[in-house]
mmCIF file of C-alpha atoms in Angstrom:
data_model
loop_
_atom_site.group_PDB
_atom_site.id
_atom_site.type_symbol
_atom_site.label_atom_id
_atom_site.label_comp_id
_atom_site.label_asym_id
_atom_site.label_seq_id
_atom_site.Cartn_x
_atom_site.Cartn_y
_atom_site.Cartn_z
ATOM 1 C CA GLU A 1 19.802 113.512 78.130
ATOM 2 C CA VAL A 2 19.688 117.511 79.703
ATOM 3 C CA LYS A 3 22.698 119.827 78.011
ATOM 4 C CA LEU A 4 23.453 123.330 79.135
ATOM 5 C CA VAL A 5 25.649 125.015 76.694
ATOM 6 C CA GLU A 6 27.566 127.776 76.880
ATOM 7 C CA SER A 7 30.021 130.067 75.006
ATOM 8 C CA GLY A 8 30.376 133.344 74.514
ATOM 9 C CA GLY A 9 33.192 133.675 77.251
ATOM 10 C CA GLY A 10 36.421 135.895 76.636
ATOM 11 C CA LEU A 11 38.223 138.713 77.371
ATOM 12 C CA VAL A 12 36.557 141.552 77.257
ATOM 13 C CA GLN A 13 38.104 145.963 78.152
ATOM 14 C CA PRO A 14 36.335 147.406 80.060
ATOM 15 C CA GLY A 15 33.161 149.436 78.716
ATOM 16 C CA GLY A 16 33.129 146.590 76.099
ATOM 17 C CA SER A 17 30.324 144.479 75.442
ATOM 18 C CA LEU A 18 29.780 140.736 75.267
ATOM 19 C CA ARG A 19 26.681 137.907 74.242
ATOM 20 C CA LEU A 20 27.096 134.197 75.901
ATOM 21 C CA SER A 21 24.847 132.077 73.946
ATOM 22 C CA CYS A 22 23.288 128.582 75.530
ATOM 23 C CA ALA A 23 22.092 126.034 73.546
ATOM 24 C CA ALA A 24 19.878 123.552 75.531
ATOM 25 C CA SER A 25 19.171 120.075 74.443
ATOM 26 C CA GLY A 26 17.273 116.897 76.303
ATOM 27 C CA PHE A 27 13.806 118.595 76.776
ATOM 28 C CA THR A 28 11.127 121.103 75.274
ATOM 29 C CA PHE A 29 12.993 124.838 76.009
ATOM 30 C CA ASN A 30 9.404 126.392 75.535
ATOM 31 C CA THR A 31 8.244 125.353 78.329
ATOM 32 C CA TYR A 32 11.287 126.347 81.021
ATOM 33 C CA TRP A 33 11.773 129.586 82.070
ATOM 34 C CA MET A 34 16.012 130.301 82.210
ATOM 35 C CA HIS A 35 18.528 131.868 84.696
ATOM 36 C CA TRP A 36 21.603 132.693 84.168
ATOM 37 C CA VAL A 37 23.668 132.565 87.454
ATOM 38 C CA ARG A 38 27.833 134.080 87.715
ATOM 39 C CA GLN A 39 30.511 133.154 90.305
ATOM 40 C CA ALA A 40 33.298 135.300 90.462
ATOM 41 C CA PRO A 41 37.060 133.424 90.523
ATOM 42 C CA GLY A 42 37.158 132.736 94.112
ATOM 43 C CA LYS A 43 34.087 133.403 94.748
ATOM 44 C CA GLY A 44 30.453 132.581 95.344
ATOM 45 C CA LEU A 45 27.242 132.188 93.275
ATOM 46 C CA VAL A 46 25.046 135.133 92.024
ATOM 47 C CA TRP A 47 21.968 135.320 90.264
ATOM 48 C CA VAL A 48 22.445 137.625 87.847
ATOM 49 C CA SER A 49 18.735 137.101 85.607
ATOM 50 C CA ARG A 50 15.555 135.023 84.607
ATOM 51 C CA ILE A 51 13.455 134.924 81.777
ATOM 52 C CA SER A 52 9.765 133.244 81.524
ATOM 53 C CA VAL A 53 8.891 130.720 79.042
ATOM 54 C CA ASP A 54 7.900 133.010 75.731
ATOM 55 C CA GLY A 55 10.318 135.799 77.176
ATOM 56 C CA SER A 56 7.409 138.510 78.228
ATOM 57 C CA SER A 57 9.185 138.191 81.363
ATOM 58 C CA THR A 58 12.491 139.065 82.681
ATOM 59 C CA THR A 59 13.861 140.094 86.078
ATOM 60 C CA TYR A 60 18.396 141.141 86.562
ATOM 61 C CA ALA A 61 20.420 141.295 89.634
ATOM 62 C CA GLU A 62 20.875 144.945 90.823
ATOM 63 C CA SER A 63 23.615 144.905 89.799
ATOM 64 C CA VAL A 64 23.392 143.828 86.477
ATOM 65 C CA LYS A 65 19.849 146.247 85.227
ATOM 66 C CA GLY A 66 19.656 148.158 82.542
ATOM 67 C CA ARG A 67 23.134 146.012 81.521
ATOM 68 C CA PHE A 68 22.075 143.029 81.188
ATOM 69 C CA THR A 69 19.762 141.571 78.306
ATOM 70 C CA VAL A 70 18.629 138.670 78.558
ATOM 71 C CA SER A 71 16.700 136.797 75.431
ATOM 72 C CA ARG A 72 15.324 134.063 73.867
ATOM 73 C CA ASP A 73 14.848 132.149 70.526
ATOM 74 C CA ASN A 74 13.003 128.954 71.344
ATOM 75 C CA ALA A 75 12.719 127.858 67.523
ATOM 76 C CA LYS A 76 16.368 128.131 67.847
ATOM 77 C CA ASN A 77 16.438 125.944 71.872
ATOM 78 C CA THR A 78 18.628 128.826 72.823
ATOM 79 C CA LEU A 79 19.543 131.135 75.450
ATOM 80 C CA TYR A 80 21.201 133.820 74.937
ATOM 81 C CA LEU A 81 22.762 136.836 77.363
ATOM 82 C CA GLN A 82 23.687 140.707 75.913
ATOM 83 C CA MET A 83 26.118 141.993 78.106
ATOM 84 C CA ASN A 84 27.042 146.516 77.458
ATOM 85 C CA SER A 85 28.558 148.379 79.443
ATOM 86 C CA LEU A 86 31.185 145.503 80.890
ATOM 87 C CA ARG A 87 32.658 146.552 83.997
ATOM 88 C CA VAL A 88 36.228 145.248 85.688
ATOM 89 C CA GLU A 89 33.318 142.899 88.784
ATOM 90 C CA ASP A 90 31.703 141.765 85.922
ATOM 91 C CA THR A 91 34.696 139.183 85.379
ATOM 92 C CA ALA A 92 33.317 135.570 86.083
ATOM 93 C CA VAL A 93 32.184 131.988 85.315
ATOM 94 C CA TYR A 94 28.874 132.055 84.259
ATOM 95 C CA TYR A 95 26.131 129.306 83.492
ATOM 96 C CA CYS A 96 22.844 129.651 82.415
ATOM 97 C CA GLY A 97 20.585 126.943 84.014
ATOM 98 C CA ARG A 98 16.848 125.596 83.975
ATOM 99 C CA PRO A 99 14.453 125.081 86.855
ATOM 100 C CA VAL A 100 12.875 122.489 88.599
ATOM 101 C CA ALA A 101 10.097 124.416 88.305
ATOM 102 C CA THR A 102 10.716 128.301 89.063
ATOM 103 C CA GLY A 103 14.219 129.234 90.597
ATOM 104 C CA ASP A 104 16.169 126.199 91.638
ATOM 105 C CA ILE A 105 18.094 125.038 89.304
ATOM 106 C CA ASP A 106 19.101 121.512 88.637
ATOM 107 C CA TYR A 107 20.853 121.354 85.131
ATOM 108 C CA TRP A 108 23.745 123.356 84.758
ATOM 109 C CA GLY A 109 25.686 124.215 82.236
ATOM 110 C CA GLN A 110 29.352 124.240 82.761
ATOM 111 C CA GLY A 111 30.169 127.575 82.024
ATOM 112 C CA THR A 112 31.827 129.708 80.222
ATOM 113 C CA LEU A 113 34.503 132.410 81.206
ATOM 114 C CA VAL A 114 33.952 136.277 80.965
ATOM 115 C CA THR A 115 37.277 138.384 81.822
ATOM 116 C CA VAL A 116 36.760 141.821 82.135
ATOM 117 C CA SER A 117 40.352 143.368 82.226
ATOM 118 C CA SER A 118 42.372 146.060 79.618
ATOM 119 C CA GLU B 1 15.889 142.503 98.864
ATOM 120 C CA ILE B 2 15.860 139.133 100.968
ATOM 121 C CA VAL B 3 19.871 138.561 102.126
ATOM 122 C CA LEU B 4 20.602 134.643 103.397
ATOM 123 C CA THR B 5 23.940 134.436 105.100
ATOM 124 C CA GLN B 6 25.328 131.396 106.218
ATOM 125 C CA SER B 7 27.105 129.415 108.592
ATOM 126 C CA PRO B 8 29.031 128.646 109.868
ATOM 127 C CA GLY B 9 31.889 129.536 107.327
ATOM 128 C CA THR B 10 33.780 126.786 107.307
ATOM 129 C CA LEU B 11 32.973 122.957 108.935
ATOM 130 C CA SER B 12 35.838 120.983 110.057
ATOM 131 C CA LEU B 13 34.625 117.747 110.159
ATOM 132 C CA SER B 14 35.763 113.942 109.908
ATOM 133 C CA PRO B 15 34.065 111.173 107.461
ATOM 134 C CA GLY B 16 30.979 109.363 109.407
ATOM 135 C CA GLU B 17 29.976 112.569 111.251
ATOM 136 C CA ARG B 18 26.890 114.380 111.541
ATOM 137 C CA ALA B 19 26.797 117.843 109.456
ATOM 138 C CA THR B 20 24.856 120.611 110.191
ATOM 139 C CA LEU B 21 24.178 123.670 107.906
ATOM 140 C CA PHE B 22 22.520 126.927 108.635
ATOM 141 C CA CYS B 23 20.665 129.445 106.511
ATOM 142 C CA GLY B 24 19.365 132.017 107.654
ATOM 143 C CA ALA B 25 17.141 134.894 105.782
ATOM 144 C CA SER B 26 16.795 139.071 106.346
ATOM 145 C CA GLN B 27 12.675 138.397 106.015
ATOM 146 C CA GLY B 28 10.745 135.514 105.673
ATOM 147 C CA VAL B 29 11.038 132.997 102.669
ATOM 148 C CA SER B 30 8.211 132.867 99.847
ATOM 149 C CA SER B 31 6.578 130.068 99.979
ATOM 150 C CA ASN B 32 9.048 127.580 101.350
ATOM 151 C CA SER B 33 11.437 128.290 98.291
ATOM 152 C CA LEU B 34 14.479 127.275 99.006
ATOM 153 C CA ALA B 35 17.414 125.105 97.800
ATOM 154 C CA TRP B 36 20.136 123.588 99.056
ATOM 155 C CA TYR B 37 23.622 123.187 96.715
ATOM 156 C CA GLN B 38 26.512 121.529 96.413
ATOM 157 C CA GLN B 39 30.112 122.709 94.226
ATOM 158 C CA LYS B 40 33.290 121.310 94.113
ATOM 159 C CA PRO B 41 36.564 122.669 92.622
ATOM 160 C CA GLY B 42 36.123 123.039 89.065
ATOM 161 C CA GLN B 43 32.483 122.062 88.992
ATOM 162 C CA ALA B 44 28.948 123.071 87.833
ATOM 163 C CA PRO B 45 26.785 123.694 91.543
ATOM 164 C CA ARG B 46 24.312 120.541 92.102
ATOM 165 C CA LEU B 47 21.258 121.075 93.038
ATOM 166 C CA LEU B 48 20.526 118.893 96.383
ATOM 167 C CA ILE B 49 17.365 119.945 98.455
ATOM 168 C CA TYR B 50 14.580 122.364 96.794
ATOM 169 C CA SER B 51 11.811 123.422 98.419
ATOM 170 C CA VAL B 52 13.244 123.275 102.150
ATOM 171 C CA SER B 53 12.574 119.593 102.530
ATOM 172 C CA ASN B 54 12.846 117.458 98.774
ATOM 173 C CA ARG B 55 15.578 115.973 97.984
ATOM 174 C CA ALA B 56 16.628 116.196 94.232
ATOM 175 C CA THR B 57 16.401 113.291 91.395
ATOM 176 C CA GLY B 58 20.277 111.822 92.927
ATOM 177 C CA THR B 59 20.576 113.238 96.636
ATOM 178 C CA PRO B 60 20.797 110.143 98.013
ATOM 179 C CA ASP B 61 19.375 110.042 101.504
ATOM 180 C CA ARG B 62 21.615 111.310 104.040
ATOM 181 C CA PHE B 63 21.062 114.955 102.848
ATOM 182 C CA SER B 64 17.912 116.512 104.642
ATOM 183 C CA GLY B 65 16.478 119.997 104.423
ATOM 184 C CA SER B 66 13.689 121.859 107.088
ATOM 185 C CA GLY B 67 12.857 125.421 108.581
ATOM 186 C CA SER B 68 10.683 127.554 107.975
ATOM 187 C CA GLY B 69 9.860 131.007 107.244
ATOM 188 C CA THR B 70 13.742 132.866 108.247
ATOM 189 C CA ASP B 71 15.914 129.952 109.838
ATOM 190 C CA PHE B 72 17.015 126.145 106.964
ATOM 191 C CA THR B 73 18.990 123.799 108.301
ATOM 192 C CA LEU B 74 20.979 121.057 105.815
ATOM 193 C CA THR B 75 21.824 118.088 107.925
ATOM 194 C CA ILE B 76 23.685 115.229 106.240
ATOM 195 C CA SER B 77 23.519 112.497 108.746
ATOM 196 C CA ARG B 78 27.156 110.371 108.285
ATOM 197 C CA LEU B 79 29.266 112.698 105.644
ATOM 198 C CA GLU B 80 31.181 110.753 103.319
ATOM 199 C CA PRO B 81 34.771 111.091 101.853
ATOM 200 C CA GLU B 82 32.187 112.655 99.008
ATOM 201 C CA ASP B 83 30.902 115.479 100.768
ATOM 202 C CA PHE B 84 33.314 117.601 101.366
ATOM 203 C CA ALA B 85 33.091 120.973 99.201
ATOM 204 C CA VAL B 86 31.231 123.725 99.059
ATOM 205 C CA TYR B 87 27.240 124.707 99.902
ATOM 206 C CA TYR B 88 24.646 126.914 99.295
ATOM 207 C CA CYS B 89 21.220 128.227 99.851
ATOM 208 C CA GLN B 90 18.742 130.398 97.950
ATOM 209 C CA GLN B 91 15.912 131.316 97.544
ATOM 210 C CA TYR B 92 14.285 132.277 94.936
ATOM 211 C CA GLY B 93 10.060 133.587 95.937
ATOM 212 C CA GLY B 94 11.292 136.652 96.434
ATOM 213 C CA SER B 95 12.228 140.579 95.857
ATOM 214 C CA PRO B 96 15.111 140.001 94.015
ATOM 215 C CA GLU B 97 13.664 137.340 92.110
ATOM 216 C CA VAL B 98 16.351 135.201 93.627
ATOM 217 C CA THR B 99 19.377 135.091 95.613
ATOM 218 C CA PHE B 100 22.144 133.088 96.983
ATOM 219 C CA GLY B 101 24.002 132.806 100.342
ATOM 220 C CA GLN B 102 27.822 133.201 100.705
ATOM 221 C CA GLY B 103 27.965 129.526 101.088
ATOM 222 C CA THR B 104 29.946 126.926 103.927
ATOM 223 C CA ARG B 105 33.034 125.326 103.319
ATOM 224 C CA LEU B 106 32.870 122.484 105.063
ATOM 225 C CA GLU B 107 36.291 120.557 104.749
ATOM 226 C CA ILE B 108 37.898 117.026 106.259
ATOM 227 C CA LYS B 109 39.448 117.473 109.685
#
């Protein structure tokens, strides 16, 4: 059974940092690109970032470029999102996702809530 | 950047009726890289349709997707009570890599 479990969310002040993790199981992690998607309270889905199977290629939404860094540890079957210089508008549930092929995400974690507030 | 615009914002229908949801792209979506998701309150999204018209594993055949270029449609042929939710379209072949529409809320009339 494919399983994705996010962790690392919490309350942080503006300007602070957090690192999210996504533990993957039930599939061959190192053969799939992976994504981060977020959803602010009561709002729609927003794509955040994508990483290639070996981590050599990463892409980001403009709103997080230069502040967020996606990475992966294939030996640990774990995806990461390092979030720096956090803003109030980064407040959201953050989901990791595994695509069918490239961007069509067929498996999602349960999400982890990040709250940026003073 | 490819912007996806979904319409209507809210659709009010009764069980048994047919639902038609629209997704328009600001420029052509390459390689038919268009998907549809369903999301219920407190849950992660669920992939329904990928590559415009392919049903994901477990998607009932009352759901169908169609379209090309800049205009796409999700049709639910006969609404079941569990179909009332928010639906998002997504493109994953453009620049930036991935964008979502703003969503259509399908509510019980």
